Amino acid sequence: MEPLESLEPSLTSAIDNNWYLVSVRSKKREVFLKYLKIAIDQNKLQEFILDVQIPKESVYEDIVLMNLNNFKTACTHLKKVECFQNIERKPLGSEQVNRMLGIK
């Protein structure tokens, strides 16, 4: 079955999800994303790390947004990924996620 399109463009999939702010080493976001993809594939983390997004503005150059199903399990694996620095314990609000992703 095809997914339903949102009637309100300002409402995105971010609303009911658990998006977390992940900090990576300075200027190493691309390296982190490469190793993260390998870790997800090797450790079958698709059920815990649902989505990974890169904020649009350059002010967020060392930040990655992650939609997590299980914070504790995902955090354990993230700590092992090259260039990982920190993950905020509290999920972001949907309006904050939308703003960071450039969604109006």
PDB file of N, CA and C in Angstrom:
ATOM      1  N   MET A   1       0.838  -1.183   0.000  1.00  0.00           N
ATOM      2  CA  MET A   1       0.000   0.000   0.000  1.00  0.00           C
ATOM      3  C   MET A   1       0.886   1.251   0.000  1.00  0.00           C
ATOM      4  N   GLU A   2       0.511   2.233  -0.766  1.00  0.00           N
ATOM      5  CA  GLU A   2       1.261   3.479  -0.857  1.00  0.00           C
ATOM      6  C   GLU A   2       1.085   4.288   0.424  1.00  0.00           C
ATOM      7  N   PRO A   3       2.157   4.950   0.926  1.00  0.00           N
ATOM      8  CA  PRO A   3       1.986   5.804   2.110  1.00  0.00           C
ATOM      9  C   PRO A   3       1.130   7.013   1.771  1.00  0.00           C
ATOM     10  N   LEU A   4       0.341   7.442   2.734  1.00  0.00           N
ATOM     11  CA  LEU A   4      -0.515   8.608   2.527  1.00  0.00           C
ATOM     12  C   LEU A   4       0.306   9.878   2.566  1.00  0.00           C
ATOM     13  N   GLU A   5      -0.024  10.810   1.709  1.00  0.00           N
ATOM     14  CA  GLU A   5       0.674  12.087   1.709  1.00  0.00           C
ATOM     15  C   GLU A   5       0.066  12.970   2.788  1.00  0.00           C
ATOM     16  N   SER A   6       0.914  13.761   3.418  1.00  0.00           N
ATOM     17  CA  SER A   6       0.448  14.674   4.454  1.00  0.00           C
ATOM     18  C   SER A   6      -0.387  15.782   3.812  1.00  0.00           C
ATOM     19  N   LEU A   7      -1.523  16.090   4.425  1.00  0.00           N
ATOM     20  CA  LEU A   7      -2.373  17.158   3.911  1.00  0.00           C
ATOM     21  C   LEU A   7      -1.781  18.529   4.239  1.00  0.00           C
ATOM     22  N   GLU A   8      -1.111  18.624   5.352  1.00  0.00           N
ATOM     23  CA  GLU A   8      -0.508  19.882   5.790  1.00  0.00           C
ATOM     24  C   GLU A   8       1.000  19.801   5.551  1.00  0.00           C
ATOM     25  N   PRO A   9       1.553  20.587   4.629  1.00  0.00           N
ATOM     26  CA  PRO A   9       2.971  20.461   4.328  1.00  0.00           C
ATOM     27  C   PRO A   9       3.885  20.746   5.518  1.00  0.00           C
ATOM     28  N   SER A  10       3.443  21.540   6.482  1.00  0.00           N
ATOM     29  CA  SER A  10       4.307  21.852   7.616  1.00  0.00           C
ATOM     30  C   SER A  10       4.385  20.695   8.608  1.00  0.00           C
ATOM     31  N   LEU A  11       3.461  19.740   8.491  1.00  0.00           N
ATOM     32  CA  LEU A  11       3.500  18.577   9.376  1.00  0.00           C
ATOM     33  C   LEU A  11       4.241  17.460   8.657  1.00  0.00           C
ATOM     34  N   THR A  12       5.335  17.024   9.245  1.00  0.00           N
ATOM     35  CA  THR A  12       6.132  15.982   8.599  1.00  0.00           C
ATOM     36  C   THR A  12       6.201  14.775   9.500  1.00  0.00           C
ATOM     37  N   SER A  13       6.951  13.798   9.060  1.00  0.00           N
ATOM     38  CA  SER A  13       7.108  12.581   9.839  1.00  0.00           C
ATOM     39  C   SER A  13       7.837  12.831  11.153  1.00  0.00           C
ATOM     40  N   ALA A  14       8.389  14.005  11.343  1.00  0.00           N
ATOM     41  CA  ALA A  14       9.135  14.295  12.566  1.00  0.00           C
ATOM     42  C   ALA A  14       8.222  14.393  13.783  1.00  0.00           C
ATOM     43  N   ILE A  15       6.938  14.609  13.581  1.00  0.00           N
ATOM     44  CA  ILE A  15       6.040  14.922  14.687  1.00  0.00           C
ATOM     45  C   ILE A  15       5.974  13.853  15.762  1.00  0.00           C
ATOM     46  N   ASP A  16       5.747  12.610  15.409  1.00  0.00           N
ATOM     47  CA  ASP A  16       5.570  11.579  16.423  1.00  0.00           C
ATOM     48  C   ASP A  16       6.812  10.717  16.630  1.00  0.00           C
ATOM     49  N   ASN A  17       7.948  11.200  16.189  1.00  0.00           N
ATOM     50  CA  ASN A  17       9.161  10.406  16.288  1.00  0.00           C
ATOM     51  C   ASN A  17      10.111  10.955  17.341  1.00  0.00           C
ATOM     52  N   ASN A  18      11.101  10.165  17.670  1.00  0.00           N
ATOM     53  CA  ASN A  18      12.090  10.552  18.665  1.00  0.00           C
ATOM     54  C   ASN A  18      13.380  10.946  17.967  1.00  0.00           C
ATOM     55  N   TRP A  19      13.521  12.234  17.682  1.00  0.00           N
ATOM     56  CA  TRP A  19      14.705  12.758  17.012  1.00  0.00           C
ATOM     57  C   TRP A  19      15.688  13.256  18.062  1.00  0.00           C
ATOM     58  N   TYR A  20      16.932  12.831  17.915  1.00  0.00           N
ATOM     59  CA  TYR A  20      17.982  13.206  18.859  1.00  0.00           C
ATOM     60  C   TYR A  20      19.098  13.936  18.132  1.00  0.00           C
ATOM     61  N   LEU A  21      19.721  14.853  18.865  1.00  0.00           N
ATOM     62  CA  LEU A  21      20.836  15.629  18.354  1.00  0.00           C
ATOM     63  C   LEU A  21      22.133  14.880  18.669  1.00  0.00           C
ATOM     64  N   VAL A  22      22.890  14.561  17.630  1.00  0.00           N
ATOM     65  CA  VAL A  22      24.155  13.839  17.793  1.00  0.00           C
ATOM     66  C   VAL A  22      25.287  14.764  17.361  1.00  0.00           C
ATOM     67  N   SER A  23      26.267  14.919  18.243  1.00  0.00           N
ATOM     68  CA  SER A  23      27.445  15.735  17.937  1.00  0.00           C
ATOM     69  C   SER A  23      28.576  14.821  17.476  1.00  0.00           C
ATOM     70  N   VAL A  24      29.289  15.295  16.455  1.00  0.00           N
ATOM     71  CA  VAL A  24      30.434  14.532  15.953  1.00  0.00           C
ATOM     72  C   VAL A  24      31.673  15.422  16.023  1.00  0.00           C
ATOM     73  N   ARG A  25      32.844  14.801  15.880  1.00  0.00           N
ATOM     74  CA  ARG A  25      34.087  15.561  15.922  1.00  0.00           C
ATOM     75  C   ARG A  25      34.096  16.644  14.853  1.00  0.00           C
ATOM     76  N   SER A  26      34.728  17.749  15.163  1.00  0.00           N
ATOM     77  CA  SER A  26      34.776  18.898  14.267  1.00  0.00           C
ATOM     78  C   SER A  26      35.262  18.503  12.870  1.00  0.00           C
ATOM     79  N   LYS A  27      34.487  18.914  11.881  1.00  0.00           N
ATOM     80  CA  LYS A  27      34.807  18.683  10.458  1.00  0.00           C
ATOM     81  C   LYS A  27      34.842  17.205  10.070  1.00  0.00           C
ATOM     82  N   LYS A  28      34.222  16.335  10.851  1.00  0.00           N
ATOM     83  CA  LYS A  28      34.288  14.891  10.590  1.00  0.00           C
ATOM     84  C   LYS A  28      32.908  14.261  10.370  1.00  0.00           C
ATOM     85  N   ARG A  29      31.906  15.066  10.030  1.00  0.00           N
ATOM     86  CA  ARG A  29      30.555  14.524   9.873  1.00  0.00           C
ATOM     87  C   ARG A  29      30.484  13.467   8.770  1.00  0.00           C
ATOM     88  N   GLU A  30      31.115  13.710   7.633  1.00  0.00           N
ATOM     89  CA  GLU A  30      31.055  12.750   6.527  1.00  0.00           C
ATOM     90  C   GLU A  30      31.726  11.428   6.916  1.00  0.00           C
ATOM     91  N   VAL A  31      32.835  11.511   7.640  1.00  0.00           N
ATOM     92  CA  VAL A  31      33.527  10.301   8.103  1.00  0.00           C
ATOM     93  C   VAL A  31      32.618   9.538   9.072  1.00  0.00           C
ATOM     94  N   PHE A  32      31.996  10.272   9.991  1.00  0.00           N
ATOM     95  CA  PHE A  32      31.076   9.651  10.944  1.00  0.00           C
ATOM     96  C   PHE A  32      29.938   8.942  10.211  1.00  0.00           C
ATOM     97  N   LEU A  33      29.337   9.602   9.226  1.00  0.00           N
ATOM     98  CA  LEU A  33      28.218   9.015   8.490  1.00  0.00           C
ATOM     99  C   LEU A  33      28.636   7.747   7.741  1.00  0.00           C
ATOM    100  N   LYS A  34      29.858   7.747   7.216  1.00  0.00           N
ATOM    101  CA  LYS A  34      30.367   6.562   6.521  1.00  0.00           C
ATOM    102  C   LYS A  34      30.482   5.382   7.495  1.00  0.00           C
ATOM    103  N   TYR A  35      31.078   5.630   8.653  1.00  0.00           N
ATOM    104  CA  TYR A  35      31.231   4.566   9.647  1.00  0.00           C
ATOM    105  C   TYR A  35      29.896   4.175  10.272  1.00  0.00           C
ATOM    106  N   LEU A  36      28.994   5.125  10.398  1.00  0.00           N
ATOM    107  CA  LEU A  36      27.664   4.827  10.928  1.00  0.00           C
ATOM    108  C   LEU A  36      26.930   3.868  10.001  1.00  0.00           C
ATOM    109  N   LYS A  37      27.005   4.123   8.693  1.00  0.00           N
ATOM    110  CA  LYS A  37      26.342   3.237   7.735  1.00  0.00           C
ATOM    111  C   LYS A  37      26.895   1.814   7.837  1.00  0.00           C
ATOM    112  N   ILE A  38      28.209   1.702   7.967  1.00  0.00           N
ATOM    113  CA  ILE A  38      28.841   0.385   8.120  1.00  0.00           C
ATOM    114  C   ILE A  38      28.342  -0.292   9.399  1.00  0.00           C
ATOM    115  N   ALA A  39      28.297   0.466  10.500  1.00  0.00           N
ATOM    116  CA  ALA A  39      27.846  -0.091  11.788  1.00  0.00           C
ATOM    117  C   ALA A  39      26.388  -0.537  11.719  1.00  0.00           C
ATOM    118  N   ILE A  40      25.546   0.251  11.062  1.00  0.00           N
ATOM    119  CA  ILE A  40      24.127  -0.108  10.927  1.00  0.00           C
ATOM    120  C   ILE A  40      23.996  -1.410  10.143  1.00  0.00           C
ATOM    121  N   ASP A  41      24.730  -1.522   9.042  1.00  0.00           N
ATOM    122  CA  ASP A  41      24.664  -2.723   8.207  1.00  0.00           C
ATOM    123  C   ASP A  41      25.220  -3.953   8.937  1.00  0.00           C
ATOM    124  N   GLN A  42      26.380  -3.813   9.559  1.00  0.00           N
ATOM    125  CA  GLN A  42      27.029  -4.951  10.206  1.00  0.00           C
ATOM    126  C   GLN A  42      26.279  -5.435  11.444  1.00  0.00           C
ATOM    127  N   ASN A  43      25.729  -4.487  12.223  1.00  0.00           N
ATOM    128  CA  ASN A  43      25.091  -4.834  13.499  1.00  0.00           C
ATOM    129  C   ASN A  43      23.569  -4.904  13.422  1.00  0.00           C
ATOM    130  N   LYS A  44      23.027  -4.789  12.217  1.00  0.00           N
ATOM    131  CA  LYS A  44      21.573  -4.862  12.009  1.00  0.00           C
ATOM    132  C   LYS A  44      20.836  -3.865  12.914  1.00  0.00           C
ATOM    133  N   LEU A  45      21.242  -2.598  12.831  1.00  0.00           N
ATOM    134  CA  LEU A  45      20.697  -1.557  13.706  1.00  0.00           C
ATOM    135  C   LEU A  45      19.512  -0.806  13.088  1.00  0.00           C
ATOM    136  N   GLN A  46      18.995  -1.281  11.956  1.00  0.00           N
ATOM    137  CA  GLN A  46      17.907  -0.592  11.277  1.00  0.00           C
ATOM    138  C   GLN A  46      16.671  -0.430  12.165  1.00  0.00           C
ATOM    139  N   GLU A  47      16.447  -1.377  13.072  1.00  0.00           N
ATOM    140  CA  GLU A  47      15.262  -1.284  13.929  1.00  0.00           C
ATOM    141  C   GLU A  47      15.439  -0.282  15.070  1.00  0.00           C
ATOM    142  N   PHE A  48      16.680   0.102  15.359  1.00  0.00           N
ATOM    143  CA  PHE A  48      16.943   1.072  16.423  1.00  0.00           C
ATOM    144  C   PHE A  48      17.202   2.466  15.878  1.00  0.00           C
ATOM    145  N   ILE A  49      17.958   2.551  14.790  1.00  0.00           N
ATOM    146  CA  ILE A  49      18.241   3.828  14.135  1.00  0.00           C
ATOM    147  C   ILE A  49      17.349   3.894  12.906  1.00  0.00           C
ATOM    148  N   LEU A  50      16.220   4.588  13.034  1.00  0.00           N
ATOM    149  CA  LEU A  50      15.196   4.589  11.993  1.00  0.00           C
ATOM    150  C   LEU A  50      15.530   5.522  10.835  1.00  0.00           C
ATOM    151  N   ASP A  51      16.177   6.654  11.149  1.00  0.00           N
ATOM    152  CA  ASP A  51      16.484   7.631  10.110  1.00  0.00           C
ATOM    153  C   ASP A  51      17.646   8.500  10.578  1.00  0.00           C
ATOM    154  N   VAL A  52      18.426   8.973   9.625  1.00  0.00           N
ATOM    155  CA  VAL A  52      19.539   9.878   9.903  1.00  0.00           C
ATOM    156  C   VAL A  52      19.403  11.041   8.926  1.00  0.00           C
ATOM    157  N   GLN A  53      19.410  12.258   9.450  1.00  0.00           N
ATOM    158  CA  GLN A  53      19.284  13.451   8.610  1.00  0.00           C
ATOM    159  C   GLN A  53      20.401  14.426   8.929  1.00  0.00           C
ATOM    160  N   ILE A  54      20.793  15.192   7.923  1.00  0.00           N
ATOM    161  CA  ILE A  54      21.811  16.219   8.086  1.00  0.00           C
ATOM    162  C   ILE A  54      21.113  17.577   8.060  1.00  0.00           C
ATOM    163  N   PRO A  55      21.301  18.394   9.107  1.00  0.00           N
ATOM    164  CA  PRO A  55      20.709  19.737   9.095  1.00  0.00           C
ATOM    165  C   PRO A  55      21.212  20.546   7.905  1.00  0.00           C
ATOM    166  N   LYS A  56      20.347  21.407   7.386  1.00  0.00           N
ATOM    167  CA  LYS A  56      20.641  22.136   6.152  1.00  0.00           C
ATOM    168  C   LYS A  56      21.640  23.283   6.340  1.00  0.00           C
ATOM    169  N   GLU A  57      21.584  23.997   7.451  1.00  0.00           N
ATOM    170  CA  GLU A  57      22.414  25.190   7.618  1.00  0.00           C
ATOM    171  C   GLU A  57      23.830  24.840   8.061  1.00  0.00           C
ATOM    172  N   SER A  58      24.798  25.627   7.594  1.00  0.00           N
ATOM    173  CA  SER A  58      26.209  25.346   7.889  1.00  0.00           C
ATOM    174  C   SER A  58      26.550  25.513   9.369  1.00  0.00           C
ATOM    175  N   VAL A  59      25.729  26.222  10.118  1.00  0.00           N
ATOM    176  CA  VAL A  59      25.975  26.387  11.548  1.00  0.00           C
ATOM    177  C   VAL A  59      25.912  25.035  12.274  1.00  0.00           C
ATOM    178  N   TYR A  60      25.255  24.060  11.660  1.00  0.00           N
ATOM    179  CA  TYR A  60      25.109  22.719  12.240  1.00  0.00           C
ATOM    180  C   TYR A  60      26.084  21.718  11.613  1.00  0.00           C
ATOM    181  N   GLU A  61      27.265  22.185  11.190  1.00  0.00           N
ATOM    182  CA  GLU A  61      28.169  21.321  10.431  1.00  0.00           C
ATOM    183  C   GLU A  61      28.689  20.107  11.198  1.00  0.00           C
ATOM    184  N   ASP A  62      28.635  20.132  12.518  1.00  0.00           N
ATOM    185  CA  ASP A  62      29.112  18.993  13.319  1.00  0.00           C
ATOM    186  C   ASP A  62      27.963  18.287  14.035  1.00  0.00           C
ATOM    187  N   ILE A  63      26.782  18.382  13.450  1.00  0.00           N
ATOM    188  CA  ILE A  63      25.556  17.831  14.046  1.00  0.00           C
ATOM    189  C   ILE A  63      24.887  16.877  13.059  1.00  0.00           C
ATOM    190  N   VAL A  64      24.317  15.805  13.606  1.00  0.00           N
ATOM    191  CA  VAL A  64      23.498  14.877  12.830  1.00  0.00           C
ATOM    192  C   VAL A  64      22.218  14.657  13.630  1.00  0.00           C
ATOM    193  N   LEU A  65      21.084  14.594  12.948  1.00  0.00           N
ATOM    194  CA  LEU A  65      19.817  14.283  13.606  1.00  0.00           C
ATOM    195  C   LEU A  65      19.505  12.812  13.377  1.00  0.00           C
ATOM    196  N   MET A  66      19.114  12.133  14.451  1.00  0.00           N
ATOM    197  CA  MET A  66      18.785  10.711  14.339  1.00  0.00           C
ATOM    198  C   MET A  66      17.431  10.427  14.948  1.00  0.00           C
ATOM    199  N   ASN A  67      16.647   9.663  14.204  1.00  0.00           N
ATOM    200  CA  ASN A  67      15.355   9.195  14.679  1.00  0.00           C
ATOM    201  C   ASN A  67      15.596   7.804  15.263  1.00  0.00           C
ATOM    202  N   LEU A  68      15.455   7.692  16.582  1.00  0.00           N
ATOM    203  CA  LEU A  68      15.780   6.440  17.266  1.00  0.00           C
ATOM    204  C   LEU A  68      14.551   5.774  17.847  1.00  0.00           C
ATOM    205  N   ASN A  69      14.526   4.468  17.734  1.00  0.00           N
ATOM    206  CA  ASN A  69      13.444   3.664  18.293  1.00  0.00           C
ATOM    207  C   ASN A  69      13.761   3.271  19.737  1.00  0.00           C
ATOM    208  N   ASN A  70      15.039   3.062  20.029  1.00  0.00           N
ATOM    209  CA  ASN A  70      15.463   2.646  21.355  1.00  0.00           C
ATOM    210  C   ASN A  70      16.741   3.404  21.694  1.00  0.00           C
ATOM    211  N   PHE A  71      16.608   4.460  22.509  1.00  0.00           N
ATOM    212  CA  PHE A  71      17.736   5.344  22.809  1.00  0.00           C
ATOM    213  C   PHE A  71      18.910   4.589  23.413  1.00  0.00           C
ATOM    214  N   LYS A  72      18.640   3.764  24.405  1.00  0.00           N
ATOM    215  CA  LYS A  72      19.708   3.095  25.151  1.00  0.00           C
ATOM    216  C   LYS A  72      20.538   2.168  24.258  1.00  0.00           C
ATOM    217  N   THR A  73      19.866   1.351  23.471  1.00  0.00           N
ATOM    218  CA  THR A  73      20.570   0.427  22.577  1.00  0.00           C
ATOM    219  C   THR A  73      21.333   1.192  21.500  1.00  0.00           C
ATOM    220  N   ALA A  74      20.680   2.174  20.896  1.00  0.00           N
ATOM    221  CA  ALA A  74      21.335   2.959  19.846  1.00  0.00           C
ATOM    222  C   ALA A  74      22.555   3.681  20.403  1.00  0.00           C
ATOM    223  N   CYS A  75      22.425   4.243  21.595  1.00  0.00           N
ATOM    224  CA  CYS A  75      23.524   4.985  22.218  1.00  0.00           C
ATOM    225  C   CYS A  75      24.735   4.077  22.448  1.00  0.00           C
ATOM    226  N   THR A  76      24.485   2.865  22.896  1.00  0.00           N
ATOM    227  CA  THR A  76      25.567   1.905  23.118  1.00  0.00           C
ATOM    228  C   THR A  76      26.359   1.678  21.834  1.00  0.00           C
ATOM    229  N   HIS A  77      25.661   1.531  20.720  1.00  0.00           N
ATOM    230  CA  HIS A  77      26.332   1.302  19.439  1.00  0.00           C
ATOM    231  C   HIS A  77      26.978   2.575  18.900  1.00  0.00           C
ATOM    232  N   LEU A  78      26.322   3.723  19.091  1.00  0.00           N
ATOM    233  CA  LEU A  78      26.867   4.981  18.576  1.00  0.00           C
ATOM    234  C   LEU A  78      28.213   5.314  19.204  1.00  0.00           C
ATOM    235  N   LYS A  79      28.378   4.983  20.477  1.00  0.00           N
ATOM    236  CA  LYS A  79      29.637   5.279  21.177  1.00  0.00           C
ATOM    237  C   LYS A  79      30.828   4.576  20.541  1.00  0.00           C
ATOM    238  N   LYS A  80      30.562   3.517  19.795  1.00  0.00           N
ATOM    239  CA  LYS A  80      31.637   2.749  19.148  1.00  0.00           C
ATOM    240  C   LYS A  80      31.957   3.258  17.739  1.00  0.00           C
ATOM    241  N   VAL A  81      31.137   4.174  17.224  1.00  0.00           N
ATOM    242  CA  VAL A  81      31.324   4.656  15.848  1.00  0.00           C
ATOM    243  C   VAL A  81      32.392   5.756  15.830  1.00  0.00           C
ATOM    244  N   GLU A  82      33.307   5.638  14.891  1.00  0.00           N
ATOM    245  CA  GLU A  82      34.391   6.609  14.715  1.00  0.00           C
ATOM    246  C   GLU A  82      33.833   8.031  14.601  1.00  0.00           C
ATOM    247  N   CYS A  83      34.427   8.983  15.301  1.00  0.00           N
ATOM    248  CA  CYS A  83      34.108  10.421  15.274  1.00  0.00           C
ATOM    249  C   CYS A  83      32.865  10.803  16.071  1.00  0.00           C
ATOM    250  N   PHE A  84      32.200   9.843  16.709  1.00  0.00           N
ATOM    251  CA  PHE A  84      31.056  10.163  17.567  1.00  0.00           C
ATOM    252  C   PHE A  84      31.563  10.920  18.787  1.00  0.00           C
ATOM    253  N   GLN A  85      30.801  11.963  19.201  1.00  0.00           N
ATOM    254  CA  GLN A  85      31.177  12.687  20.412  1.00  0.00           C
ATOM    255  C   GLN A  85      30.107  12.591  21.487  1.00  0.00           C
ATOM    256  N   ASN A  86      28.859  12.934  21.148  1.00  0.00           N
ATOM    257  CA  ASN A  86      27.830  13.010  22.169  1.00  0.00           C
ATOM    258  C   ASN A  86      26.447  12.885  21.538  1.00  0.00           C
ATOM    259  N   ILE A  87      25.494  12.454  22.373  1.00  0.00           N
ATOM    260  CA  ILE A  87      24.092  12.454  21.956  1.00  0.00           C
ATOM    261  C   ILE A  87      23.285  13.072  23.092  1.00  0.00           C
ATOM    262  N   GLU A  88      22.405  13.997  22.736  1.00  0.00           N
ATOM    263  CA  GLU A  88      21.546  14.623  23.749  1.00  0.00           C
ATOM    264  C   GLU A  88      20.559  13.585  24.261  1.00  0.00           C
ATOM    265  N   ARG A  89      20.350  13.559  25.553  1.00  0.00           N
ATOM    266  CA  ARG A  89      19.473  12.546  26.159  1.00  0.00           C
ATOM    267  C   ARG A  89      17.985  12.823  25.915  1.00  0.00           C
ATOM    268  N   LYS A  90      17.653  14.073  25.677  1.00  0.00           N
ATOM    269  CA  LYS A  90      16.248  14.446  25.501  1.00  0.00           C
ATOM    270  C   LYS A  90      15.931  14.617  24.012  1.00  0.00           C
ATOM    271  N   PRO A  91      14.853  13.980  23.538  1.00  0.00           N
ATOM    272  CA  PRO A  91      14.507  14.143  22.109  1.00  0.00           C
ATOM    273  C   PRO A  91      14.129  15.589  21.785  1.00  0.00           C
ATOM    274  N   LEU A  92      14.367  15.981  20.558  1.00  0.00           N
ATOM    275  CA  LEU A  92      14.018  17.328  20.095  1.00  0.00           C
ATOM    276  C   LEU A  92      12.532  17.407  19.774  1.00  0.00           C
ATOM    277  N   GLY A  93      11.988  18.600  19.882  1.00  0.00           N
ATOM    278  CA  GLY A  93      10.606  18.837  19.476  1.00  0.00           C
ATOM    279  C   GLY A  93      10.502  18.858  17.964  1.00  0.00           C
ATOM    280  N   SER A  94       9.324  18.525  17.443  1.00  0.00           N
ATOM    281  CA  SER A  94       9.156  18.437  15.986  1.00  0.00           C
ATOM    282  C   SER A  94       9.415  19.765  15.289  1.00  0.00           C
ATOM    283  N   GLU A  95       9.032  20.887  15.909  1.00  0.00           N
ATOM    284  CA  GLU A  95       9.266  22.186  15.272  1.00  0.00           C
ATOM    285  C   GLU A  95      10.762  22.485  15.181  1.00  0.00           C
ATOM    286  N   GLN A  96      11.515  22.059  16.181  1.00  0.00           N
ATOM    287  CA  GLN A  96      12.966  22.248  16.171  1.00  0.00           C
ATOM    288  C   GLN A  96      13.604  21.386  15.080  1.00  0.00           C
ATOM    289  N   VAL A  97      13.157  20.152  14.956  1.00  0.00           N
ATOM    290  CA  VAL A  97      13.670  19.253  13.911  1.00  0.00           C
ATOM    291  C   VAL A  97      13.356  19.834  12.537  1.00  0.00           C
ATOM    292  N   ASN A  98      12.128  20.256  12.340  1.00  0.00           N
ATOM    293  CA  ASN A  98      11.718  20.826  11.049  1.00  0.00           C
ATOM    294  C   ASN A  98      12.550  22.057  10.698  1.00  0.00           C
ATOM    295  N   ARG A  99      12.813  22.903  11.697  1.00  0.00           N
ATOM    296  CA  ARG A  99      13.612  24.112  11.462  1.00  0.00           C
ATOM    297  C   ARG A  99      15.047  23.737  11.055  1.00  0.00           C
ATOM    298  N   MET A 100      15.627  22.767  11.754  1.00  0.00           N
ATOM    299  CA  MET A 100      17.005  22.360  11.457  1.00  0.00           C
ATOM    300  C   MET A 100      17.115  21.719  10.071  1.00  0.00           C
ATOM    301  N   LEU A 101      16.052  21.038   9.646  1.00  0.00           N
ATOM    302  CA  LEU A 101      16.064  20.364   8.339  1.00  0.00           C
ATOM    303  C   LEU A 101      15.601  21.275   7.204  1.00  0.00           C
ATOM    304  N   GLY A 102      15.221  22.506   7.554  1.00  0.00           N
ATOM    305  CA  GLY A 102      14.788  23.453   6.535  1.00  0.00           C
ATOM    306  C   GLY A 102      13.391  23.187   6.011  1.00  0.00           C
ATOM    307  N   ILE A 103      12.559  22.515   6.828  1.00  0.00           N
ATOM    308  CA  ILE A 103      11.182  22.233   6.427  1.00  0.00           C
ATOM    309  C   ILE A 103      10.304  23.362   6.939  1.00  0.00           C
ATOM    310  N   LYS A 104       9.564  23.951   6.057  1.00  0.00           N
ATOM    311  CA  LYS A 104       8.704  25.084   6.445  1.00  0.00           C
ATOM    312  C   LYS A 104       7.393  24.587   7.013  1.00  0.00           C
TER     313      LYS A 104
END
